Short mmCIF file of C-alpha atoms and ligand atoms in Angstrom, two decimals:
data_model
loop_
_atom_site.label_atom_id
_atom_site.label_comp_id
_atom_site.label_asym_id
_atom_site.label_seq_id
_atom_site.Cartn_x
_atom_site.Cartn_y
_atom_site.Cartn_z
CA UNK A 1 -41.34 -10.64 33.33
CA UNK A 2 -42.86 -12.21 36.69
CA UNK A 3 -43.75 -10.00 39.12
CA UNK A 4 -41.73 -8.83 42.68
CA UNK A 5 -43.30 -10.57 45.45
CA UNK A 6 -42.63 -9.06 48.71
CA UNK A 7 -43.06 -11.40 51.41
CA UNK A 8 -44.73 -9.02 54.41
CA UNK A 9 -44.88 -10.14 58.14
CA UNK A 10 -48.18 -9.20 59.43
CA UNK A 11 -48.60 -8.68 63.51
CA UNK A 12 -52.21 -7.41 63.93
CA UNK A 13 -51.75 -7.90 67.95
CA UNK A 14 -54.31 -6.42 70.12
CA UNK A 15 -57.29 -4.41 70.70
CA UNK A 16 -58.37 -2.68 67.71
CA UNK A 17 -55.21 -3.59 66.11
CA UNK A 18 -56.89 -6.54 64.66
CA UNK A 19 -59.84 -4.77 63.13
CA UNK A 20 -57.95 -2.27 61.59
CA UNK A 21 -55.30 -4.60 60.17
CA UNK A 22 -58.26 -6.37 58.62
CA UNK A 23 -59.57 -3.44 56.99
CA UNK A 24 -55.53 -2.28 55.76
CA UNK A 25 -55.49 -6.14 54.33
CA UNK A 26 -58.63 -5.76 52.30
CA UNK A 27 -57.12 -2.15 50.85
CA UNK A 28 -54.37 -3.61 50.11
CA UNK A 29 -55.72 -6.56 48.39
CA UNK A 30 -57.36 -4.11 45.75
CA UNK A 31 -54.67 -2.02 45.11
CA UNK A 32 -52.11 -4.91 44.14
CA UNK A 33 -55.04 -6.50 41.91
CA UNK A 34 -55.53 -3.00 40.59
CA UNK A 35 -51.72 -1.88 40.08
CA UNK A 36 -49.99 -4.82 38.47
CA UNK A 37 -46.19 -4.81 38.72
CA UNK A 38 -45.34 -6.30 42.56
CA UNK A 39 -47.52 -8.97 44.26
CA UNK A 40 -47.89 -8.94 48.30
CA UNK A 41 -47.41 -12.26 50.42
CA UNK A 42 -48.60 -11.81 53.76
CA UNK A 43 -47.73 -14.37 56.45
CA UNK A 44 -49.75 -13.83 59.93
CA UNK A 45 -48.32 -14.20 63.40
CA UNK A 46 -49.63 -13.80 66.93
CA UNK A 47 -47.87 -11.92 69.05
CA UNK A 48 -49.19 -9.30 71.67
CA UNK A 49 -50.56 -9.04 75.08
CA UNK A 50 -52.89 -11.92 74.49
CA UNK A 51 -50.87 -14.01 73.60
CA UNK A 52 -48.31 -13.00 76.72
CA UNK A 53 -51.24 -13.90 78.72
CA UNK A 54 -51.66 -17.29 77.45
CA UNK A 55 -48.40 -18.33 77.07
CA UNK A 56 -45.90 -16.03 78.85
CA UNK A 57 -44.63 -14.91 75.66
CA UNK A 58 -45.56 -11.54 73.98
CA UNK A 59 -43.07 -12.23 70.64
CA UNK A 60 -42.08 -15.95 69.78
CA UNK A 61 -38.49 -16.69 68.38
CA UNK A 62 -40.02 -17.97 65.14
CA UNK A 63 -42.38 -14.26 64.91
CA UNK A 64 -39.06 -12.60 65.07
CA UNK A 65 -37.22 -14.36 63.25
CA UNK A 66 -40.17 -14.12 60.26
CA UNK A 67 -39.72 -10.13 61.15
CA UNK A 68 -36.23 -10.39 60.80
CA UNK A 69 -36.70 -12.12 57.18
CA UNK A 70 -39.55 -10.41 55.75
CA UNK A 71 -39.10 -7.92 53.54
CA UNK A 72 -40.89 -5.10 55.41
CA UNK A 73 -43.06 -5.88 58.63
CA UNK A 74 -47.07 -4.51 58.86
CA UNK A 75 -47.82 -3.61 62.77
CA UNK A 76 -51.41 -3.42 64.00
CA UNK A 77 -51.46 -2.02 67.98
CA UNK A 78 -50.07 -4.54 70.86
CA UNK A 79 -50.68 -3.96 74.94
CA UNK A 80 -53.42 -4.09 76.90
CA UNK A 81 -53.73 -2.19 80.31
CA UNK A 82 -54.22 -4.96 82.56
CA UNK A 83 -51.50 -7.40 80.94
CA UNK A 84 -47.67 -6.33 82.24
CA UNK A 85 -44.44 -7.90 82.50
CA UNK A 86 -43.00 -8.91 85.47
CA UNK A 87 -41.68 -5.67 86.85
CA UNK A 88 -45.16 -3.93 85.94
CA UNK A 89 -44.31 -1.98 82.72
CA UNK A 90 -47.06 -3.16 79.65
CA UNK A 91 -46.44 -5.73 76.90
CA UNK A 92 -44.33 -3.76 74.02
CA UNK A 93 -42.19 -6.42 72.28
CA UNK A 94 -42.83 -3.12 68.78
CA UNK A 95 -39.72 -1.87 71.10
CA UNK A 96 -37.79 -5.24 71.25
CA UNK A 97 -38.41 -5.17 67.27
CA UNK A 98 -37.26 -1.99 67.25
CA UNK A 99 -33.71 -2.23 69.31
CA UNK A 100 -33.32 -5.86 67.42
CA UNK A 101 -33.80 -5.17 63.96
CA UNK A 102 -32.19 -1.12 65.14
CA UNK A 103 -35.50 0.73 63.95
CA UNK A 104 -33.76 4.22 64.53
CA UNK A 105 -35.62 6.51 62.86
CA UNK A 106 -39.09 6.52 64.14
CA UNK A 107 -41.33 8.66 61.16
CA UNK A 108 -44.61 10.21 61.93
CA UNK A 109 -46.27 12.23 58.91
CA UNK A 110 -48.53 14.68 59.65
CA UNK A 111 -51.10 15.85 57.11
CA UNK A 112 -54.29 17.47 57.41
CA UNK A 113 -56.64 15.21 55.33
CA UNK A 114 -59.11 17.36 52.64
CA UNK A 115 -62.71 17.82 54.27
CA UNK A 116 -61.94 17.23 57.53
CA UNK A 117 -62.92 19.32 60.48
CA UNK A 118 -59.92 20.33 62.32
CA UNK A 119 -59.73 21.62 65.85
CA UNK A 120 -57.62 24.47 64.50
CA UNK A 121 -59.96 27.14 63.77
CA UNK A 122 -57.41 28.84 61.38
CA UNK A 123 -58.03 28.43 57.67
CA UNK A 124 -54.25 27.60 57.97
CA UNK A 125 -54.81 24.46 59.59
CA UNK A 126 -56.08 22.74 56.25
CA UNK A 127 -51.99 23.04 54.72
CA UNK A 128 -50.59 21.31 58.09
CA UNK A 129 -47.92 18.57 56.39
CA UNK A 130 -45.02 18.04 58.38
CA UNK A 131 -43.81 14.54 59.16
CA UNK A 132 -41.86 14.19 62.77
CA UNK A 133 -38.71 11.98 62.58
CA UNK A 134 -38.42 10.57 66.08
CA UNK A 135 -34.53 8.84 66.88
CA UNK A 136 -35.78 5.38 68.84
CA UNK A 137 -32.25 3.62 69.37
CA UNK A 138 -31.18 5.82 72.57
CA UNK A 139 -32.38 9.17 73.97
CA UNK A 140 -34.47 9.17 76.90
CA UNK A 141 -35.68 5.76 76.37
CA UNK A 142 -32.01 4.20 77.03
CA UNK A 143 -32.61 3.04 80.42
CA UNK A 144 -35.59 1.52 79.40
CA UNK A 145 -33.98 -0.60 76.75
CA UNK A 146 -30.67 -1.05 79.36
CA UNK A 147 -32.28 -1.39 82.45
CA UNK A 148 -28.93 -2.86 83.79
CA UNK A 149 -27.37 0.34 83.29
CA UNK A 150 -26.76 3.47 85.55
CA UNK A 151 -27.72 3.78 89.29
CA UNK A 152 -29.78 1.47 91.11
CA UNK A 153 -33.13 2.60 91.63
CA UNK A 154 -34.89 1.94 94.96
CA UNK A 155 -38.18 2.43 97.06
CA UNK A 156 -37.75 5.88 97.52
CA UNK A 157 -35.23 7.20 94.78
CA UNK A 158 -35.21 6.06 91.10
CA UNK A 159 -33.32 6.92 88.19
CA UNK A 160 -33.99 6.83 84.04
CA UNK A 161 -30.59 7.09 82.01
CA UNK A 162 -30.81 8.83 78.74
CA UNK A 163 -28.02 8.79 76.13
CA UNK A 164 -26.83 10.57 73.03
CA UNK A 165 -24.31 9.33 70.74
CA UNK A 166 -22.51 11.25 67.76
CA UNK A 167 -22.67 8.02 65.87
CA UNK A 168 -27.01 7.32 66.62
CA UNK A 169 -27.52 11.56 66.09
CA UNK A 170 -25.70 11.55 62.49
CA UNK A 171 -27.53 8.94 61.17
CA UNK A 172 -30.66 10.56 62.67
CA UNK A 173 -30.18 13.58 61.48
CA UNK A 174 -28.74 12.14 57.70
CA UNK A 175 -32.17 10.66 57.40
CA UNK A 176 -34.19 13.25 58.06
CA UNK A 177 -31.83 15.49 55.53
CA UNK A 178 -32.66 12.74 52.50
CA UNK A 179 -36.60 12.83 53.44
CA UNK A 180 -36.33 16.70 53.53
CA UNK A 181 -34.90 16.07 50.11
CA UNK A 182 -37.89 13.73 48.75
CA UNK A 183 -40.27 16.17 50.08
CA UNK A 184 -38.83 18.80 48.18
CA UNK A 185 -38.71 16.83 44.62
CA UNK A 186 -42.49 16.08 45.35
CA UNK A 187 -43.46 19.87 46.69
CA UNK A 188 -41.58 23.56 46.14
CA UNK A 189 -42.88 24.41 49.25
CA UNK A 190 -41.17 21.74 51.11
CA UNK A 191 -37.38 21.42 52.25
CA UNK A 192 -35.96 22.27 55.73
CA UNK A 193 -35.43 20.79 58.85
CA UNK A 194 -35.72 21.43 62.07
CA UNK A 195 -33.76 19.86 65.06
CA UNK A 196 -35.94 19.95 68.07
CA UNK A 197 -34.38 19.17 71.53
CA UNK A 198 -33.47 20.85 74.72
CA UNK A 199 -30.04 22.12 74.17
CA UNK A 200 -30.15 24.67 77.15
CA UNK A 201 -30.36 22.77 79.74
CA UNK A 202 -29.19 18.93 78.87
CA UNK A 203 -25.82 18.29 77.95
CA UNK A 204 -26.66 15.13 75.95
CA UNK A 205 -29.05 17.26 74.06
CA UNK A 206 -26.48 19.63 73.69
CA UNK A 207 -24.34 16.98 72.02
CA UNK A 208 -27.68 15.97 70.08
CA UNK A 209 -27.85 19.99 68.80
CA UNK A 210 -24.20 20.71 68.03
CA UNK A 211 -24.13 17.08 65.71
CA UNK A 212 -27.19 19.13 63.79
CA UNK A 213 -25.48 21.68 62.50
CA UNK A 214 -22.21 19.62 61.88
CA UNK A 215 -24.44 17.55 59.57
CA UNK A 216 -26.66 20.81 58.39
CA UNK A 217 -23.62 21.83 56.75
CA UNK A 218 -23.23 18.65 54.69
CA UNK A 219 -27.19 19.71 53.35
CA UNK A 220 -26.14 23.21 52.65
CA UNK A 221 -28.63 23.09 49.96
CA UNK A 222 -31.61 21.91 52.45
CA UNK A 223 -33.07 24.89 55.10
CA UNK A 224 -31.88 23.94 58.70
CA UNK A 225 -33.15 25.49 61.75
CA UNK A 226 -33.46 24.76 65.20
CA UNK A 227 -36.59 25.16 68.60
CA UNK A 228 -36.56 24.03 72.19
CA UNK A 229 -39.04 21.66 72.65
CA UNK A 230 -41.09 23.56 75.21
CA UNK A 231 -41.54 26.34 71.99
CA UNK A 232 -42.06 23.94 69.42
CA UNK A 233 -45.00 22.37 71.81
CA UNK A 234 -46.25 26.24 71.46
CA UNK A 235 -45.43 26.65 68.18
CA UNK A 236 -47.36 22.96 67.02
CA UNK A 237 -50.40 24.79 68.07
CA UNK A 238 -49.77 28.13 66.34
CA UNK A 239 -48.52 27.70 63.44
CA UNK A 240 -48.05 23.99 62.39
CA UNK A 241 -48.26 24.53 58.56
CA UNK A 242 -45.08 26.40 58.87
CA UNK A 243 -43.18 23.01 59.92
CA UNK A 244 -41.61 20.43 56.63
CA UNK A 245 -39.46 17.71 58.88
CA UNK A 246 -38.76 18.11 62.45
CA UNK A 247 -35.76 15.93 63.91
CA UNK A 248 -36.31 15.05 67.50
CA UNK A 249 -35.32 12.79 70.70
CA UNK A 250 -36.49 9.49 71.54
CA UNK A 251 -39.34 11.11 74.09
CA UNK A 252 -39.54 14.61 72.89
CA UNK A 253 -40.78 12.42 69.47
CA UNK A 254 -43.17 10.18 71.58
CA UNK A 255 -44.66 13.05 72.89
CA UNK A 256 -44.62 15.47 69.89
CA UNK A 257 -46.50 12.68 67.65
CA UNK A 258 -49.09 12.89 69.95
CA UNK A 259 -49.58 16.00 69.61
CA UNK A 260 -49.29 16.03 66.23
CA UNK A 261 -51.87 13.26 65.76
CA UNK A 262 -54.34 15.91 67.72
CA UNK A 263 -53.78 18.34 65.19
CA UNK A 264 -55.05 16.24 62.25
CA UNK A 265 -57.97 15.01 64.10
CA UNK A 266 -56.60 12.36 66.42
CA UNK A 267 -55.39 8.67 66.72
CA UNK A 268 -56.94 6.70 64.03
CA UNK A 269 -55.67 9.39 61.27
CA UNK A 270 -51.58 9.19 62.56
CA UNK A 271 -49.37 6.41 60.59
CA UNK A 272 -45.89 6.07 61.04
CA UNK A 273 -43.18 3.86 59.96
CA UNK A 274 -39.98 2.56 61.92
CA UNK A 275 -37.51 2.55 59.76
CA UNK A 276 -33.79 0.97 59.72
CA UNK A 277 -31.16 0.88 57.12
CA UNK A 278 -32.39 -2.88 56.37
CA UNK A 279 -35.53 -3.15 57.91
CA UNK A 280 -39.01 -1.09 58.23
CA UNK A 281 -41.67 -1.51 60.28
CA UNK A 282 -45.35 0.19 59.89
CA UNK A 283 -47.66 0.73 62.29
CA UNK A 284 -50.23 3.38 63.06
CA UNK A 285 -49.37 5.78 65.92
CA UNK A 286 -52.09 4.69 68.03
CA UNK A 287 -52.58 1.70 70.26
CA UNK A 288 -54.93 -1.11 71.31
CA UNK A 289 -57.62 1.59 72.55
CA UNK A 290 -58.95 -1.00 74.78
CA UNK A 291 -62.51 1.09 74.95
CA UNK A 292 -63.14 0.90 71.61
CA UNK A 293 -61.91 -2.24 71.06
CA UNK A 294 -64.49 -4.74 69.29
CA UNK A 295 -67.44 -2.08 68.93
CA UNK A 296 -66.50 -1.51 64.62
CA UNK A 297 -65.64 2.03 65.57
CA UNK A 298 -61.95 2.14 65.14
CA UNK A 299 -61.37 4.38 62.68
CA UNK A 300 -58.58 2.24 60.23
CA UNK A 301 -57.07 5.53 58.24
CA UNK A 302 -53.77 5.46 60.20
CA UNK A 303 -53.39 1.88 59.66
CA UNK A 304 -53.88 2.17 55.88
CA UNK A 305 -51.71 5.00 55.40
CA UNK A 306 -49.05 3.46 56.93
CA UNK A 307 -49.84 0.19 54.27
CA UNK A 308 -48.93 3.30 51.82
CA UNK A 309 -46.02 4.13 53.99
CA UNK A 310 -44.63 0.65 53.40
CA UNK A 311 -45.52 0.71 49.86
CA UNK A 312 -43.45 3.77 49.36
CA UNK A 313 -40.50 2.27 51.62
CA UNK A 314 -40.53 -0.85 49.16
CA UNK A 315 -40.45 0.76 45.86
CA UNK A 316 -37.82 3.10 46.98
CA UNK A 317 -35.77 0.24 48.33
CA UNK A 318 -36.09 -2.25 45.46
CA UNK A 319 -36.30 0.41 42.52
CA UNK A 320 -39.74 -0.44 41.96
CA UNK A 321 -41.88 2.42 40.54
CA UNK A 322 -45.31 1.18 40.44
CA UNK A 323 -44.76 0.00 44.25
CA UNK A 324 -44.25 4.14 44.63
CA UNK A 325 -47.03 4.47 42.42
CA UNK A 326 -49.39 2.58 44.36
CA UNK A 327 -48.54 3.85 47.54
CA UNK A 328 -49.60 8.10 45.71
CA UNK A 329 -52.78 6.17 44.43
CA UNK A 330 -53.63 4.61 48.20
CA UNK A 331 -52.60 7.89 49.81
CA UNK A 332 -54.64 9.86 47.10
CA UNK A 333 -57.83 7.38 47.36
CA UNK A 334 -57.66 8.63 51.11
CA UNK A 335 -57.98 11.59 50.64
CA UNK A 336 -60.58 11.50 48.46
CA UNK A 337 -62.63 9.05 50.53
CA UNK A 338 -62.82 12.28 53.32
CA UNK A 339 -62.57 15.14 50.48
CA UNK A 340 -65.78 13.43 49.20
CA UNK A 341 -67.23 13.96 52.75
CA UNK A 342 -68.87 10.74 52.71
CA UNK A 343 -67.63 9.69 55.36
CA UNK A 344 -67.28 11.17 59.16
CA UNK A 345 -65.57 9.14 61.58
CA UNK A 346 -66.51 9.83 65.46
CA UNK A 347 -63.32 11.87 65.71
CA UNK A 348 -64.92 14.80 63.59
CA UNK A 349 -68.38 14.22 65.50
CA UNK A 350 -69.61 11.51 62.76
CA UNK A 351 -70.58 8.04 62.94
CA UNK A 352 -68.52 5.97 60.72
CA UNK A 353 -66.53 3.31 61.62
CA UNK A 354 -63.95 0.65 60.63
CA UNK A 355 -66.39 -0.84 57.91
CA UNK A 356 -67.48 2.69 56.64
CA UNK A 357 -64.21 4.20 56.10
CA UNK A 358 -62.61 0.70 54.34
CA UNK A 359 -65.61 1.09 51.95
CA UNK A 360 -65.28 4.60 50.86
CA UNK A 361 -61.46 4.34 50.88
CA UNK A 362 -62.19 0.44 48.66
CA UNK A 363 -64.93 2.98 46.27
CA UNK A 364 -62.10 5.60 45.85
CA UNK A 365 -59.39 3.03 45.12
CA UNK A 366 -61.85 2.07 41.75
CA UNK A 367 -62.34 5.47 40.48
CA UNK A 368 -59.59 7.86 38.99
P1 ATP B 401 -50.49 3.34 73.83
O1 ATP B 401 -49.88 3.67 75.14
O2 ATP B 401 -50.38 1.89 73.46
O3 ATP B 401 -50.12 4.26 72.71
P2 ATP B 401 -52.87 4.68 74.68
O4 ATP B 401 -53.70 4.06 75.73
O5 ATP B 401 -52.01 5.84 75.00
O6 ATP B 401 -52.03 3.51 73.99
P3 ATP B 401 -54.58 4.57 72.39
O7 ATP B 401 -54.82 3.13 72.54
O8 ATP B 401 -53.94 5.02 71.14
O9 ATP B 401 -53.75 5.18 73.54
O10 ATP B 401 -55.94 5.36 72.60
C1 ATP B 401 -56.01 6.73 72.97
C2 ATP B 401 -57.40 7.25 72.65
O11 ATP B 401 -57.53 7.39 71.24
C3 ATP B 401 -58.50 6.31 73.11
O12 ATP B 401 -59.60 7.06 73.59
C4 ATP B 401 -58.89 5.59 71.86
O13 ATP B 401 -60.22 5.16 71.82
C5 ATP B 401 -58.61 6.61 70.75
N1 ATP B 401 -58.16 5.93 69.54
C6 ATP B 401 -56.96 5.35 69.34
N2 ATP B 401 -56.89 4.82 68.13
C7 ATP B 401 -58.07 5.06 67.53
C8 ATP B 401 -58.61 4.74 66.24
N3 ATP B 401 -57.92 4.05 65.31
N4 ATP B 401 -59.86 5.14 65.96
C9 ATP B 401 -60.57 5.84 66.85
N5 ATP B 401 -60.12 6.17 68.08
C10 ATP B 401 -58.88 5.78 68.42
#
């Protein structure tokens, strides 16, 4: 039998989102040889800030429309500070993808990796594994994708709509149920989610809450609980190894990944994936970091988790178990790479950059 090819759109964009796409390519490259069972066909595109700058366009029709084919899209880091649109906001066309191909759940996994030095001084800190699922269709970046709608905003007064649909929270809110369910198959420890929003004092979060525990009920057999947003900002510092999948709003997500990348040691170690019901995108959390940008220091362990992200998105998808397989065995060479403590990237106060970590993480891939 011949094997599944998937055919993967690859948008390295800016900044540092070049070099670490490079770095997730060459991973990638090794695993497949090394795995058997699916082959990878990348095709490359341009799109980005650069390219907005040179040609007025940040994301061609044909880019899109190779996004819109492909069977799963791999995201490097577009934007640069000094390149806008028109009415001053910064090149983004990740959020056109998202609204277009209707990237609603936005997931951000959060796992301390083995042997590296957190800024949580509690032992604790070492078991932090919670993965934020972020709704990106509506929320509090509505207006921003509808800039048409609501009040005029002028000189002296402007306004940001946020909305909250039944329909865009139950499908939010289904997802994060079924991951709560994966993560409990793979760990005993795992299972429950929390809905994180601001119930008290907005009535669209209010809506956003009271759909929660309509669909808790429907995953009686999954924990559900609930924390304002200002406690679970609190709480993220305290105790973040308590937390399994946290459901959240459009900004309260954008915010909270932040965070959350902090905890683990910044940036470069946060992947996520933006995820439809027929399309997924995978990206790490971070950006272009213009002041890093073309120095080899851009640490490329976000970017290749979320390579392993993908992996795991297209073996579940297409019933493909050694595509799940390799994504454990990427995820697990990771690991080992930093458990080894071979390698210390700037962000835990070592020197090691894009090169050093793709090594280690290439080593690890060879050896058991
Ligand atoms: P955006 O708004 O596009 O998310 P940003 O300006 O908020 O971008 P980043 O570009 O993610 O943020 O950079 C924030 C900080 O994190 C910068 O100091 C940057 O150097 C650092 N950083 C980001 N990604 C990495 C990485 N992969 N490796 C090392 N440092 C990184």
């Amino acid at each position: 039998m011949t094997d599944k090819t998937f055919q993967i759109a690859v948008l390295p964009g800016d900044g540092i989102g070049i070099e670490v796409m490079e770095a997730a390519i060459e991973v990638l490259d090794r695993l497949v040889a090394r795995m058997g069972g699916f082959q990878l066909a990348y095709e490359h595109h341009r799109a980005g800030a650069e390219l907005y700058r040179e040609t007025g366009t940040d994301l061609p029709d044909s880019v899109w429309k190779a996004c819109e084919e492909a069977d799963a899209i791999l995201f490097g880091a577009m934007g640069l500070p000094d390149v806008r649109y028109p009415d001053g906001t910064e090149i983004a066309p990740q959020l056109r993808l998202r609204l277009d191909l209707d990237l609603y759940a936005g997931v951000r996994p959060v796992r301390a990796l083995p042997g590296t030095r957190l800024p949580l001084a509690d032992p604790r800190a070492a078991e932090i594994d919670f993965v934020l699922v972020r709704e990106q269709s509506e929320g509090w970046f509505y207006g921003r994708y509808h800039p048409d709608v609501g009040p005029r905003s002028t000189r002296d007064e402007a306004y940001d709509i946020g909305r909250i649909t039944r329909a865009g929270s139950v499908r939010l809110f289904d997802f994060a149920f079924r991951l709560a369910e994966k993560r409990r198959a793979r760990s005993p420890k795992k299972g429950r989610v929390t809905c994180v929003d601001k119930a008290n004092v907005h009535r669209s979060l209010a809506l956003f809450h009271q759909v929660f525990w309509d669909c808790a009920k429907g995953h009686a057999h999954i924990a559900s609980d609930h924390c304002y947003v200002d406690a679970m900002s609190l709480n993220l510092i305290r105790k973040p190894w308590e937390y399994d999948v946290l459901a959240t709003e459009n900004q309260f997500g954008d915010i909270l990944s932040d965070l959350g990348a902090a905890l683990i040691g910044g940036m470069g170690m946060a992947p996520s994936g933006d995820v439809g019901d027929a399309h997924g995108l995978f990206q790490p959390a971070h950006g272009t970091a213009p002041d890093i940008a073309g120095k080899g220091l851009a640490n490329p362990t976000a970017m290749i988790l979320s390579a392993a992200m993908m992996l795991d998105w297209l073996g579940e998808r297409h019933g493909l178990p050694q595509c799940v397989e390799a994504a454990a065995l990427l995820e697990h060479a990771v690991d080992r790479a930093f458990a080894s403590g071979r390698i210390v990237t700037p962000e835990f106060g070592g020197k090691d950059g894009t090169a050093a970590v793709t090594r280690a993480v290439l080593e690890t891939l060879g050896t058991r």
